[in-house]
Structures are given as C-alpha cells and as structure tokens.
Amino acid sequence: MSDVLAPGRSGGVSALYAGNARAVVARNLAATKTSNWTVVLSGFFEPVFYLFAMGVGLGTYVGDVTLPSGLHVEYAAYIAPGLLAVSAMNGAVYDSTWNVFFKMRFARLYEAMLATSLGPLDVAFGEISYALLRGAVYATGFLTVMQVMGLNLSWTAVLALPAVVLVAFGFASFGMAITSLMKTFQQMDWINIVLLPMFLLSATFFPISVYPAPLQWLIQAMPLWHAVELVRGLTTGDLPPSTWWHVVYFVAMIGIGLTVTTRRLRALFLA
Amino acid sequence: MVAARGLTKRFGDFVAVDGIDFEVAPGESFGLLGPNGAGKSTTMRMVGAVSARSGGDLTVLGLDPDDHGPRIRAQLGVVPQEDNLDGELTARGNLVTYGRYFGIPRSVCAQRATELLEFAQLSERADAKVDELSGGMKRRLTIARALVNEPRLLMLDEPTTGLDPQARHILWDRLFRLKEQGTTLVVTTHFMDEAEQLCERLVVVDHGQIMAEGSPAELIRRYSSREVAELRFGTDRNEAAARVLAEVGDRLEILPDRVLVYASDGEAILEQVAARGLRPTTSLVRRSSLEDVFLRLTGRSLIE
C-alpha cells in the first residue's frame, strides 16, 4: 500500500461537500429511534390540538369567514391551512436553530462529523433534509386529519404537501444561516421574539384586512404570511394568479439562506 | 505520511504554532510531548485537515490539506482530546453511524462495528447508550470509532488524560496492539510515561516551537543523566541544601518541593549527600525520564 494519495481535483466545493448528506439524515433517524421519538410525536399533536381548540371550539362562535375571492368557508377550514403552515415553520425553525445550535456548540457533534470525509455542506444539507423529511411526515398526518374532518375543500389540497415542504425548506435554510451567525443562547432568544408575533398576526387566525394598511404591508413582507396564503389557497381551492409570488418568495428565501449558510460554514469550520 | 516545514498557526496576534518542522514515516509511532498550551492540539488539527495553517508547508499522505481536506480525512482516524461521541446513539450506533460518514456501506460498517466492539472490550455494552459508559469505556469507544474507516494514520490527542491508572493501562495495551499491526500513530501527550510507552520517536514542544527531537532513550541520553536522586529537605531548606550540593553530581535542578541531582550513579550521590552532613526528609533514586528532559530544555515541569 502506498503512503501517498494520488492528487485529484481540488478547491471549489469539493473541500466543503462529499456528496454524502444522507449519512447525516441516517444519523438523525437513528438518534430519533434511539432517543427522542417522543419529541416527534408531540410535533404532530401540537397543530391538531390547536385545530380542535380554535377551529372546532372557537369556530362554533365565529361562523364562516369570507376569503378575498368572495368564497365563504367555515372557520375550521380557514385556520387549518394556517396551522399547517405554522407547524411547518415551527418544525423547520426548531430543527435549524436550537437543534443545530446545540449540536454545534455543546454536543460537538459537528466537530466529530467534520473529522470524517464529510464537509460542512454535507452537514448543512443533511440537517435541512432531515428537517424537511420530518416536516413532510407531520404535514401528511395533519392533511389526513383535515381530510377526515372535511376541511380540504378542493383537490388542490394534495399540492399542499409539496408546498409545506417548500415552506419548511425556506425557513430551515434561513434559520440555519441565522444560527451560524449566533454565538450565545441570549442571541438565540431573538428568534422567538420574531416568531411569536409572526405566528399571531400573519393571517393565521383572521384575515389581515382588519389591520391598517402600513401594518398589512409589514405582514406581507414576512415569510409566514406567504406560507399561510399559499397553503390556504391550495386547501380551499381559492387560487388567484398571485399565488405564484408566494412560491417565488420562498425560492428566494432558500437561495439567500443557503448562500449565507455555506459562506458561514466555510468561515466557521475551515478556518 | 506527514511532512511539515515551517508549519505556523496564528490566532490574531497569538502564535499557537511557531514554524515547526517534522516528518512521520509509515508504520512509525510519533509523539508530540509538551505542556498544556504548547500548540500540540492545534498542530493535530492542522494535520487532521480541520484547521487551515497560517504559514509553512504541510502535506498529509502526500496531499495539501488546504486543497484535499475530505480525501485526506477519509484516510485518518482521529481521537480528539475530549470525547465527542454521539450521546443520542448506542455504542454500536456510534460506530456504524461514524462509518457511514465515510460513505462505507452499511453491511461493512455493521461487521466492523462488531469487530471493533470486541477490540475495545465493549461487546457486552454494545447496546448501552454513551452516557451509561465509564470514562475509560468512552475513550476506548472513541478509539474504536477512529478505526472504523481502517485509517492509514491514527491521531490521538491526549489519549489517556483524565483516566485512572487501570483504564490507562488497558488503553495503552490496545494502542500497542495497533502499533504491532503496523498502524501509523501520531500521539500528543503531556505525560512522559505515556510518551515512553507509545512513541518510538517524539518531538518536545513548548510555546509552539520544537525544543528537541529523537527517541525517548536518545533524548534522555542527550539531555539528562542515567539516574536522578530526588531529595526533599522541606520547603524552606531546599535552596540552602542545594548550595552545599553545588559540586555533587553532573547537574542540579532546584524545584519548589525538591532538589534533583543528575548523575550516572544515584546511590553514590546519596552517599555523598550524607557525607556532607545533609539529612533529607525523603530521598529516592530513579532512572531519568522525559520529564527530566523537558525540565532541562525549558526549566519547567510538564505538569505544574
């Protein structure tokens, strides 16, 4: 056996990526099986409980909601897609922020991974893929619940599944970019400060037409509003041509998130 | 396997590794001996292709780590100073998953995991989670993990720091077996007994620079005498006693708690000490060790 390796291609992305992100996904699946399957269960039930409490319970008093197109839908059918979008956001953000932050700073898991042939991009893609996989499983469960309750009003509800994965991808790549810039737990708290008002105000529970115009513009700049509108359009079948803008918004979010994440990982791990 | 020329690492104004030269030959076990903060771990990280150098030349397995990080790392086994096992997985899960990071097929990983658990004497704890293992077991699992890709070069950073004597001996035995099988080892340590046990050749490092290089026996021959008489006179009387002993032996070292007299014959020194009317509270004669080499080279002890 020779004691030197033949030189091959070098530089560029090959120093960051070994094309083996699936090993990182497999690790997370093994860890889920061994240690934290209860967390996975709770992630499924959270939006279901919200749906029963607000949609069924509160909905009895609220009555129907009128969509911008003039379509009337019962309250549960109005908020169910909103809850689906929110749970996609929460799951993706949790996986790409707290989870990644913990693994990076405390469990030193990435240090172990990066001592192998894996590169930082394998780790980033692997973590994001796992977050999406988990999000897709939750979304399938929740859409099934909606179907059983008669809340999917159009065949386009099937497309809500890929839409949710797109939304989760956007939040996960953006979340990871933000996490790679954070150094302390105190900074991580800022993430919650942004998430909570977005959750409460982004047309999740009621149309944003109740707000004055400037506040509406602000909300329309936020990603959750686009997510809610996109998913709601698909489950109710109320799909104006402007729906495509929501898709474009998330594609852009993914692009920016991945670019920043790659740059930061290079600086963090190969310095 | 490894060649470094003027290897340098700076963190801002701080120079952690200051232009060191060394080479590691195939099948050799090579050591970096030095106190904490000498730059040993930083050197290991550069050789391990996880930290870019600030200056100098470095090739690992004939390649430059700046350009070929993943390909080099595929051939390395790394045992870091602090265990970074995956706490959410079992002992076996750690080995299989780590093998998968190298892109090794799952069935091969599973078979190697069984063999390596045997090697690490952990077969009975294969399904235990990492947190349920003792410090020595975790360390052995970390070494087993580093072998899952059948590395050409095994790098161990302070392999036995923090372990009790029994656990250290089990670990040394395992490493000695690897050495016998022809695995190339690079070890850092601040324990001279470990360096003597594991390293055929070593460099003594201090403040990011290499102070000396050679086999443990060579270094002792070159920088120390054959034997050492350790004399304790009591904290305030060591200095005074040392003045009386100025002419005795080849060389004296005065430490806060004891006086070391270097000579080829330690027993003869004890007789000369008694002849001068000194009565040390305790005295012992021992062979010179790498600790004495380090003291000679730097004027300081390895472990303060």
Coordinates of C-alpha atoms in Angstrom, one line a residue:
Chain A
M1 CA 0.0 0.0 0.0
S2 CA 1.4 3.4 -1.0
D3 CA 1.7 6.0 1.7
V4 CA 0.7 8.9 -0.5
L5 CA -2.6 9.5 -2.3
A6 CA -2.8 10.4 -5.9
P7 CA -3.8 14.1 -6.4
G8 CA -7.3 14.6 -7.8
R9 CA -9.5 17.6 -8.3
S10 CA -9.1 20.2 -5.7
G11 CA -10.5 23.5 -4.5
G12 CA -14.0 24.8 -5.1
V13 CA -16.9 23.0 -3.5
S14 CA -15.1 19.6 -3.1
A15 CA -13.4 20.9 0.1
L16 CA -16.9 21.5 1.5
Y17 CA -19.0 18.7 0.1
A18 CA -18.5 15.0 -0.2
G19 CA -22.0 14.2 -1.6
N20 CA -22.9 12.2 1.5
A21 CA -25.6 14.3 3.2
R22 CA -27.7 11.1 3.5
A23 CA -25.3 9.8 6.2
V24 CA -26.3 12.8 8.3
V25 CA -30.0 12.1 7.7
A26 CA -29.4 8.5 8.6
R27 CA -27.7 9.6 11.8
N28 CA -30.7 11.7 12.8
L29 CA -33.1 8.9 12.0
A30 CA -31.1 6.6 14.2
A31 CA -31.0 9.2 17.0
T32 CA -34.8 9.6 16.7
K33 CA -35.2 5.9 17.0
T34 CA -32.8 5.5 20.0
S35 CA -33.5 8.7 21.9
N36 CA -36.2 11.2 21.0
W37 CA -39.2 9.7 19.3
T38 CA -41.5 11.4 21.9
V39 CA -40.5 14.8 20.6
V40 CA -41.6 13.7 17.2
L41 CA -45.0 12.7 18.4
S42 CA -45.5 16.0 20.2
G43 CA -44.7 17.8 17.0
F44 CA -47.6 16.0 15.3
F45 CA -50.1 16.7 18.0
E46 CA -49.5 20.4 18.5
P47 CA -51.3 21.7 15.5
V48 CA -54.0 19.0 15.9
F49 CA -54.8 20.3 19.4
Y50 CA -54.9 23.9 18.1
L51 CA -57.3 22.8 15.3
F52 CA -59.6 21.2 17.8
A53 CA -59.5 24.1 20.3
M54 CA -59.7 27.0 17.9
G55 CA -61.2 25.6 14.8
V56 CA -63.9 23.4 16.3
G57 CA -64.3 25.0 19.7
L58 CA -63.9 28.7 18.9
G59 CA -65.2 28.2 15.3
T60 CA -68.7 27.4 16.6
Y61 CA -69.0 31.0 17.8
V62 CA -67.1 32.6 14.8
G63 CA -69.1 31.2 12.0
D64 CA -67.9 31.5 8.3
V65 CA -65.0 33.5 7.0
T66 CA -65.1 35.3 3.6
L67 CA -62.0 34.8 1.5
P68 CA -60.8 37.7 -0.7
S69 CA -62.3 36.0 -3.7
G70 CA -65.7 36.1 -2.0
L71 CA -65.7 32.4 -1.2
H72 CA -67.3 31.5 2.2
V73 CA -65.6 28.8 4.3
E74 CA -66.2 27.6 7.8
Y75 CA -63.7 28.8 10.4
A76 CA -62.0 25.5 10.9
A77 CA -61.3 25.2 7.2
Y78 CA -60.0 28.8 7.3
I79 CA -57.4 28.2 10.1
A80 CA -56.5 24.6 9.4
P81 CA -54.1 25.5 6.5
G82 CA -52.8 28.4 8.6
L83 CA -51.9 25.9 11.4
L84 CA -50.3 23.6 8.9
A85 CA -48.1 26.4 7.6
V86 CA -47.2 27.5 11.2
S87 CA -46.3 23.9 12.2
A88 CA -44.1 23.7 9.1
M89 CA -42.4 26.9 10.2
N90 CA -42.0 25.9 13.8
G91 CA -40.6 22.5 13.0
A92 CA -38.1 23.8 10.4
V93 CA -37.1 26.7 12.6
Y94 CA -36.6 24.5 15.7
D95 CA -34.5 21.9 13.8
S96 CA -32.4 24.5 12.0
T97 CA -31.8 26.8 15.0
W98 CA -32.0 25.4 18.5
N99 CA -31.1 21.9 17.4
V100 CA -28.3 23.0 15.2
F101 CA -27.0 25.4 17.8
F102 CA -26.9 22.7 20.5
K103 CA -25.2 20.2 18.2
M104 CA -22.7 22.9 17.2
R105 CA -21.8 24.5 20.5
F106 CA -22.5 21.8 23.1
A107 CA -22.7 18.3 21.8
R108 CA -19.8 18.9 19.5
L109 CA -21.4 16.6 17.0
Y110 CA -20.4 18.6 14.0
E111 CA -16.8 18.5 15.2
A112 CA -16.9 14.7 15.0
M113 CA -18.7 14.7 11.7
L114 CA -16.2 17.1 10.1
A115 CA -13.2 15.0 11.2
T116 CA -14.5 12.4 8.7
S117 CA -14.8 12.8 4.9
L118 CA -18.0 14.8 5.4
G119 CA -17.8 18.5 4.6
P120 CA -19.8 21.4 6.1
L121 CA -22.2 21.3 3.1
D122 CA -23.0 17.6 3.7
V123 CA -23.8 18.5 7.3
A124 CA -26.0 21.5 6.3
F125 CA -27.9 19.6 3.5
G126 CA -28.3 16.6 5.8
E127 CA -29.7 18.6 8.7
I128 CA -32.1 20.5 6.3
S129 CA -33.2 17.3 4.6
Y130 CA -34.0 15.7 7.9
A131 CA -36.0 18.8 8.9
L132 CA -37.9 18.6 5.7
L133 CA -38.5 14.9 6.0
R134 CA -39.9 15.3 9.5
G135 CA -42.0 18.3 8.3
A136 CA -43.4 16.2 5.4
V137 CA -44.4 13.4 7.8
Y138 CA -46.2 15.9 10.1
A139 CA -47.9 17.6 7.1
T140 CA -49.1 14.2 5.8
G141 CA -50.6 13.4 9.2
F142 CA -52.2 16.8 9.5
L143 CA -53.6 16.8 6.0
T144 CA -55.1 13.4 6.8
V145 CA -56.8 14.8 9.8
M146 CA -58.1 17.7 7.7
Q147 CA -59.4 15.3 5.1
V148 CA -61.2 13.2 7.7
M149 CA -62.8 16.4 9.2
G150 CA -63.9 17.5 5.7
L151 CA -61.6 20.6 5.7
N152 CA -59.9 20.0 2.4
L153 CA -62.3 21.8 0.0
S154 CA -60.5 21.2 -3.3
W155 CA -58.4 18.5 -5.0
T156 CA -55.5 21.0 -5.0
A157 CA -55.1 20.2 -1.3
V158 CA -52.8 17.4 -2.4
L159 CA -50.4 20.1 -3.5
A160 CA -50.3 21.5 0.0
L161 CA -47.8 18.7 0.8
P162 CA -45.1 19.9 -1.6
A163 CA -46.0 23.5 -0.7
V164 CA -45.4 22.8 3.0
V165 CA -42.0 21.2 2.2
L166 CA -41.1 24.3 0.2
V167 CA -42.1 26.5 3.1
A168 CA -40.1 24.3 5.5
F169 CA -37.1 24.4 3.2
G170 CA -37.2 28.2 3.2
F171 CA -37.4 28.5 7.0
A172 CA -34.8 25.8 7.6
S173 CA -32.2 27.3 5.2
F174 CA -32.8 30.8 6.5
G175 CA -32.8 29.5 10.1
M176 CA -29.5 27.8 9.7
A177 CA -28.0 30.9 8.2
I178 CA -29.1 32.9 11.2
T179 CA -27.9 30.2 13.7
S180 CA -24.4 30.1 12.1
L181 CA -24.2 33.8 13.0
M182 CA -25.1 33.3 16.6
K183 CA -22.7 32.8 19.5
T184 CA -24.8 32.7 22.7
F185 CA -28.2 31.5 23.9
Q186 CA -29.2 35.1 24.6
Q187 CA -28.9 35.8 20.9
M188 CA -31.0 32.7 20.1
D189 CA -33.9 34.2 22.1
W190 CA -34.2 36.9 19.4
I191 CA -35.5 34.1 17.1
N192 CA -38.5 33.7 19.4
I193 CA -39.1 37.4 19.6
V194 CA -39.6 37.4 15.8
L195 CA -41.5 34.1 15.6
L196 CA -44.3 34.8 18.1
P197 CA -45.8 38.0 16.6
M198 CA -45.4 36.4 13.1
F199 CA -47.4 33.4 14.3
L200 CA -50.2 35.5 15.9
L201 CA -50.5 38.2 13.2
S202 CA -49.9 36.6 9.8
A203 CA -53.5 35.9 8.8
T204 CA -53.3 32.6 10.7
F205 CA -56.4 33.1 12.7
F206 CA -58.1 36.0 10.9
P207 CA -57.7 38.0 7.6
I208 CA -55.2 40.8 7.7
S209 CA -57.8 43.2 6.2
V210 CA -58.6 44.1 9.9
Y211 CA -55.3 46.0 10.1
P212 CA -54.4 49.5 8.9
A213 CA -52.6 49.5 5.6
P214 CA -49.0 50.0 6.8
L215 CA -49.3 47.1 9.2
Q216 CA -50.7 44.9 6.4
W217 CA -47.6 45.8 4.2
L218 CA -45.3 44.8 7.1
I219 CA -47.0 41.5 7.5
Q220 CA -47.0 40.9 3.8
A221 CA -43.2 41.3 3.8
M222 CA -42.9 38.4 6.4
P223 CA -42.5 34.8 5.2
L224 CA -45.2 33.3 7.3
W225 CA -48.0 35.3 5.6
H226 CA -46.8 34.0 2.2
A227 CA -46.8 30.5 3.7
V228 CA -50.3 30.7 5.1
E229 CA -51.7 32.3 1.9
L230 CA -50.1 29.6 -0.3
V231 CA -51.3 26.7 1.8
R232 CA -54.7 28.1 2.3
G233 CA -55.1 28.7 -1.4
L234 CA -54.3 25.1 -2.1
T235 CA -56.6 23.5 0.6
T236 CA -59.6 25.8 -0.2
G237 CA -59.0 25.8 -4.0
D238 CA -59.0 29.7 -3.9
L239 CA -56.0 30.2 -6.2
P240 CA -55.5 33.7 -7.8
P241 CA -52.6 34.0 -10.2
S242 CA -50.7 36.0 -7.5
T243 CA -50.2 32.6 -5.7
W244 CA -47.0 32.2 -7.7
W245 CA -45.5 35.1 -5.9
H246 CA -45.6 33.1 -2.7
V247 CA -43.7 30.4 -4.4
V248 CA -41.1 32.9 -5.7
Y249 CA -40.8 34.4 -2.2
F250 CA -39.8 31.0 -0.8
V251 CA -37.4 30.1 -3.6
A252 CA -35.6 33.4 -3.0
M253 CA -35.6 32.7 0.8
I254 CA -34.0 29.3 0.1
G255 CA -31.4 30.9 -2.2
I256 CA -30.4 33.5 0.3
G257 CA -30.4 31.1 3.2
L258 CA -28.2 28.5 1.5
T259 CA -25.7 31.1 0.3
V260 CA -25.2 32.7 3.7
T261 CA -25.0 29.2 5.4
T262 CA -22.3 28.0 3.0
R263 CA -20.2 31.1 3.5
R264 CA -20.6 30.9 7.3
L265 CA -19.8 27.2 7.5
R266 CA -16.6 27.8 5.5
A267 CA -15.6 30.5 7.9
L268 CA -16.5 28.6 11.0
F269 CA -15.1 25.1 10.2
L270 CA -12.3 25.5 7.8
A271 CA -10.5 28.5 9.4
Chain B
M1 CA 2.9 10.1 5.8
V2 CA 3.1 13.6 7.2
A3 CA 5.7 16.3 6.3
A4 CA 5.6 19.8 7.9
R5 CA 8.0 22.6 7.1
G6 CA 7.8 25.9 9.0
L7 CA 4.2 25.0 9.9
T8 CA 2.6 28.0 11.6
K9 CA -0.8 28.8 13.1
R10 CA -1.7 32.3 14.3
F11 CA -4.9 33.3 16.0
G12 CA -4.9 37.1 15.7
D13 CA -1.7 38.2 17.4
F14 CA -1.2 35.0 19.2
V15 CA 1.2 32.5 17.6
A16 CA 0.0 29.0 18.7
V17 CA 2.4 27.0 16.4
D18 CA 5.6 28.8 15.5
G19 CA 7.3 27.4 12.5
I20 CA 7.7 23.7 13.3
D21 CA 9.4 21.0 11.1
F22 CA 8.7 17.3 11.5
E23 CA 8.1 14.2 9.5
V24 CA 6.2 11.0 10.2
A25 CA 7.2 7.8 8.4
P26 CA 4.8 4.9 7.6
G27 CA 4.4 2.5 10.5
E28 CA 6.0 4.8 12.9
S29 CA 4.6 5.9 16.2
F30 CA 5.4 9.6 16.6
G31 CA 4.7 11.8 19.6
L32 CA 4.3 15.4 20.4
L33 CA 5.3 15.9 24.1
G34 CA 4.7 19.2 25.8
P35 CA 2.7 21.0 28.5
N36 CA -0.9 22.2 28.0
G37 CA -1.0 25.2 25.6
A38 CA 2.2 24.2 23.8
G39 CA 0.4 24.0 20.5
K40 CA 0.1 20.3 20.2
S41 CA -3.7 20.1 19.6
T42 CA -3.5 23.0 17.1
T43 CA -0.8 21.0 15.2
M44 CA -3.1 17.9 15.3
R45 CA -6.0 19.9 13.9
M46 CA -3.9 21.2 11.0
V47 CA -2.6 17.7 10.2
G48 CA -6.2 16.4 10.6
A49 CA -7.3 18.8 7.8
V50 CA -9.8 20.6 10.0
S51 CA -7.9 23.8 10.6
A52 CA -6.1 25.8 7.9
R53 CA -2.5 26.7 8.5
S54 CA -1.4 30.3 8.6
G55 CA 2.0 29.6 7.1
G56 CA 4.6 27.0 6.1
D57 CA 4.1 23.8 4.1
L58 CA 2.2 20.7 5.1
T59 CA 1.5 17.5 3.3
V60 CA -0.5 14.7 4.7
L61 CA -0.4 11.4 2.8
G62 CA 1.2 13.4 0.0
L63 CA -1.6 15.9 -0.3
D64 CA -2.1 19.5 0.8
P65 CA -4.9 19.7 3.4
D66 CA -5.9 23.1 2.1
D67 CA -7.0 21.6 -1.2
H68 CA -7.8 17.9 -0.3
G69 CA -9.4 18.0 3.1
P70 CA -12.1 15.4 2.6
R71 CA -9.8 13.0 0.7
I72 CA -7.2 13.2 3.5
R73 CA -9.7 12.9 6.3
A74 CA -11.1 9.7 4.6
Q75 CA -7.7 8.1 5.5
L76 CA -7.4 9.4 9.0
G77 CA -8.6 8.2 12.4
V78 CA -9.0 11.0 14.9
V79 CA -9.3 10.7 18.6
P80 CA -9.8 14.2 20.0
Q81 CA -8.7 15.4 23.4
E82 CA -12.3 15.5 24.7
D83 CA -14.6 12.7 23.7
N84 CA -17.2 13.8 21.2
L85 CA -19.2 10.6 20.9
D86 CA -22.9 10.9 19.8
G87 CA -24.8 10.9 23.1
E88 CA -28.1 10.1 21.3
L89 CA -26.9 6.8 20.0
T90 CA -25.7 3.5 21.4
A91 CA -22.1 2.3 21.5
R92 CA -22.8 0.2 18.3
G93 CA -24.8 3.0 16.8
N94 CA -21.8 5.3 17.2
L95 CA -19.6 3.0 15.3
V96 CA -22.0 2.3 12.4
T97 CA -23.0 5.9 12.0
Y98 CA -19.5 7.1 12.0
G99 CA -18.6 4.6 9.3
R100 CA -21.5 5.9 7.3
Y101 CA -20.0 9.4 7.4
F102 CA -17.1 7.9 5.4
G103 CA -19.6 6.5 2.9
I104 CA -18.8 2.9 3.9
P105 CA -21.6 0.6 3.1
R106 CA -23.9 -0.2 6.0
S107 CA -23.2 -4.0 6.0
V108 CA -19.5 -3.4 6.1
C109 CA -20.0 -0.8 9.0
A110 CA -22.1 -3.4 10.9
Q111 CA -19.4 -6.1 10.6
R112 CA -16.6 -3.7 11.6
A113 CA -18.6 -2.4 14.5
T114 CA -18.8 -6.0 15.9
E115 CA -15.1 -6.5 15.5
L116 CA -14.2 -3.1 16.9
L117 CA -16.5 -3.5 20.0
E118 CA -14.6 -6.8 20.6
F119 CA -11.3 -5.0 20.2
A120 CA -12.4 -2.2 22.6
Q121 CA -13.7 -4.8 25.1
L122 CA -17.2 -3.4 24.8
S123 CA -19.1 -6.2 23.2
E124 CA -21.3 -6.6 26.3
R125 CA -22.1 -2.9 26.3
A126 CA -22.9 -2.7 22.6
D127 CA -26.4 -1.6 23.1
A128 CA -25.8 0.8 26.0
K129 CA -26.1 4.5 25.4
V130 CA -22.9 6.5 25.6
D131 CA -23.9 8.2 28.8
E132 CA -24.1 4.9 30.6
L133 CA -20.4 4.1 29.9
S134 CA -17.5 4.9 32.2
G135 CA -14.7 7.3 31.2
G136 CA -12.4 4.5 30.2
M137 CA -15.1 2.8 28.1
K138 CA -15.9 6.1 26.3
R139 CA -12.3 6.6 25.5
R140 CA -12.0 3.0 24.1
L141 CA -15.1 3.6 22.1
T142 CA -13.7 6.8 20.7
I143 CA -10.6 4.9 19.6
A144 CA -12.7 2.1 18.1
R145 CA -14.7 4.8 16.3
A146 CA -11.5 6.2 14.8
L147 CA -10.6 2.8 13.4
V148 CA -13.9 2.2 11.6
N149 CA -12.6 3.6 8.3
E150 CA -9.4 1.5 8.6
P151 CA -7.2 4.6 8.6
R152 CA -3.7 4.7 7.4
L153 CA -2.9 7.2 10.1
L154 CA -4.3 7.2 13.6
M155 CA -4.1 10.5 15.5
L156 CA -4.6 10.6 19.3
D157 CA -4.8 13.8 21.2
E158 CA -4.0 13.2 24.9
P159 CA -5.4 9.7 24.7
T160 CA -5.4 8.9 28.5
T161 CA -5.8 12.3 30.1
G162 CA -8.4 12.0 32.9
L163 CA -8.4 8.2 33.1
D164 CA -7.5 6.2 36.2
P165 CA -4.3 4.1 36.1
Q166 CA -6.0 0.8 35.3
A167 CA -8.0 2.3 32.5
R168 CA -4.8 3.9 31.1
H169 CA -3.1 0.5 31.0
I170 CA -6.0 -1.1 29.2
L171 CA -5.9 1.7 26.6
W172 CA -2.1 1.5 26.2
D173 CA -2.4 -2.2 25.6
R174 CA -5.0 -1.7 22.9
L175 CA -2.8 1.0 21.2
F176 CA 0.2 -1.2 21.5
R177 CA -1.6 -3.9 19.5
L178 CA -2.4 -1.4 16.8
K179 CA 1.2 -0.4 16.7
E180 CA 2.2 -4.1 16.3
Q181 CA -0.2 -4.4 13.4
G182 CA 1.7 -1.6 11.6
T183 CA -0.8 1.3 12.2
T184 CA 1.0 4.7 12.0
L185 CA 0.3 6.6 15.2
V186 CA 0.6 10.3 16.0
V187 CA 0.1 10.9 19.7
T188 CA 0.2 14.1 21.7
T189 CA 0.6 13.9 25.5
H190 CA 1.8 15.8 28.5
F191 CA 2.6 12.5 30.3
M192 CA 6.1 11.4 29.9
D193 CA 5.3 7.8 30.9
E194 CA 2.8 7.7 28.0
A195 CA 5.3 9.1 25.6
E196 CA 7.8 6.5 26.7
Q197 CA 5.2 3.7 26.4
L198 CA 3.8 4.7 23.0
C199 CA 6.3 6.7 21.0
E200 CA 9.3 5.4 19.0
R201 CA 10.2 9.0 18.2
L202 CA 9.0 12.3 19.5
V203 CA 9.4 16.0 19.5
V204 CA 9.4 18.1 22.6
V205 CA 7.2 21.1 22.1
D206 CA 7.0 24.3 24.1
H207 CA 5.4 27.7 23.2
G208 CA 4.7 26.4 19.7
Q209 CA 8.3 25.5 19.0
I210 CA 10.2 22.2 18.8
M211 CA 12.8 22.1 21.5
A212 CA 14.3 18.6 20.7
E213 CA 13.6 15.5 18.6
G214 CA 14.6 11.9 19.0
S215 CA 13.6 8.5 20.5
P216 CA 12.8 8.6 24.2
A217 CA 16.1 6.9 25.0
E218 CA 18.1 9.2 22.8
L219 CA 16.6 12.3 24.3
I220 CA 17.3 11.1 27.8
R221 CA 20.8 10.2 26.9
R222 CA 21.4 13.6 25.2
Y223 CA 19.7 15.9 27.7
S224 CA 19.8 14.0 31.0
S225 CA 22.0 11.6 33.0
R226 CA 21.3 8.0 33.6
E227 CA 19.9 8.3 37.1
V228 CA 18.4 11.0 39.2
A229 CA 18.4 11.4 43.0
E230 CA 15.3 13.2 44.3
L231 CA 15.9 14.8 47.6
R232 CA 13.4 16.6 49.8
F233 CA 14.7 18.8 52.6
G234 CA 11.5 20.7 53.4
T235 CA 10.1 23.7 51.5
D236 CA 12.4 26.4 53.1
R237 CA 15.5 24.4 53.3
N238 CA 15.8 23.1 49.7
E239 CA 17.7 26.2 48.5
A240 CA 20.3 26.1 51.3
A241 CA 20.9 22.4 50.8
A242 CA 21.3 22.9 47.1
R243 CA 24.2 25.4 47.8
V244 CA 26.0 22.8 49.8
L245 CA 25.4 20.2 46.9
A246 CA 26.7 22.5 44.2
E247 CA 29.6 20.3 43.3
V248 CA 27.8 17.0 43.6
G249 CA 26.6 15.1 40.5
D250 CA 26.5 16.3 36.9
R251 CA 23.8 18.9 37.3
L252 CA 21.2 20.2 39.8
E253 CA 17.6 21.3 39.4
I254 CA 16.0 23.1 42.3
L255 CA 12.2 22.8 42.3
P256 CA 9.9 24.3 45.0
D257 CA 9.4 21.0 46.7
R258 CA 12.6 19.1 46.0
V259 CA 16.2 19.1 44.7
L260 CA 17.1 16.8 41.7
V261 CA 20.7 15.7 41.4
Y262 CA 21.6 14.2 38.0
A263 CA 24.3 11.6 37.9
S264 CA 25.2 8.2 36.3
D265 CA 25.1 6.6 39.7
G266 CA 22.3 7.8 42.0
E267 CA 23.2 5.6 45.0
A268 CA 26.7 7.2 45.1
I269 CA 25.1 10.6 45.2
L270 CA 23.1 9.6 48.3
E271 CA 26.4 8.7 50.0
Q272 CA 28.0 12.0 49.0
V273 CA 24.9 13.8 50.4
A274 CA 25.2 12.0 53.7
A275 CA 29.0 12.7 53.7
R276 CA 28.3 16.4 53.6
G277 CA 26.1 16.1 56.7
L278 CA 22.8 16.7 55.0
R279 CA 19.8 14.7 56.1
P280 CA 17.0 14.9 53.5
T281 CA 13.5 14.0 54.9
T282 CA 13.0 11.7 51.9
S283 CA 15.2 10.6 49.1
L284 CA 14.9 8.3 46.2
V285 CA 16.9 7.2 43.2
R286 CA 15.2 6.7 39.8
R287 CA 16.0 6.4 36.1
S288 CA 15.9 9.6 34.2
S289 CA 12.7 10.2 32.3
L290 CA 11.4 12.5 29.6
E291 CA 10.2 14.7 32.5
D292 CA 13.8 15.5 33.2
V293 CA 14.5 16.1 29.5
F294 CA 11.7 18.6 29.5
L295 CA 12.9 20.3 32.7
R296 CA 16.3 20.6 31.2
L297 CA 15.1 22.1 28.0
T298 CA 12.5 24.5 29.3
G299 CA 13.4 25.0 33.0
R300 CA 9.8 24.0 33.8
S301 CA 7.9 20.9 34.8
L302 CA 5.4 19.3 32.3
I303 CA 2.6 19.2 34.8
E304 CA 2.5 22.2 37.2

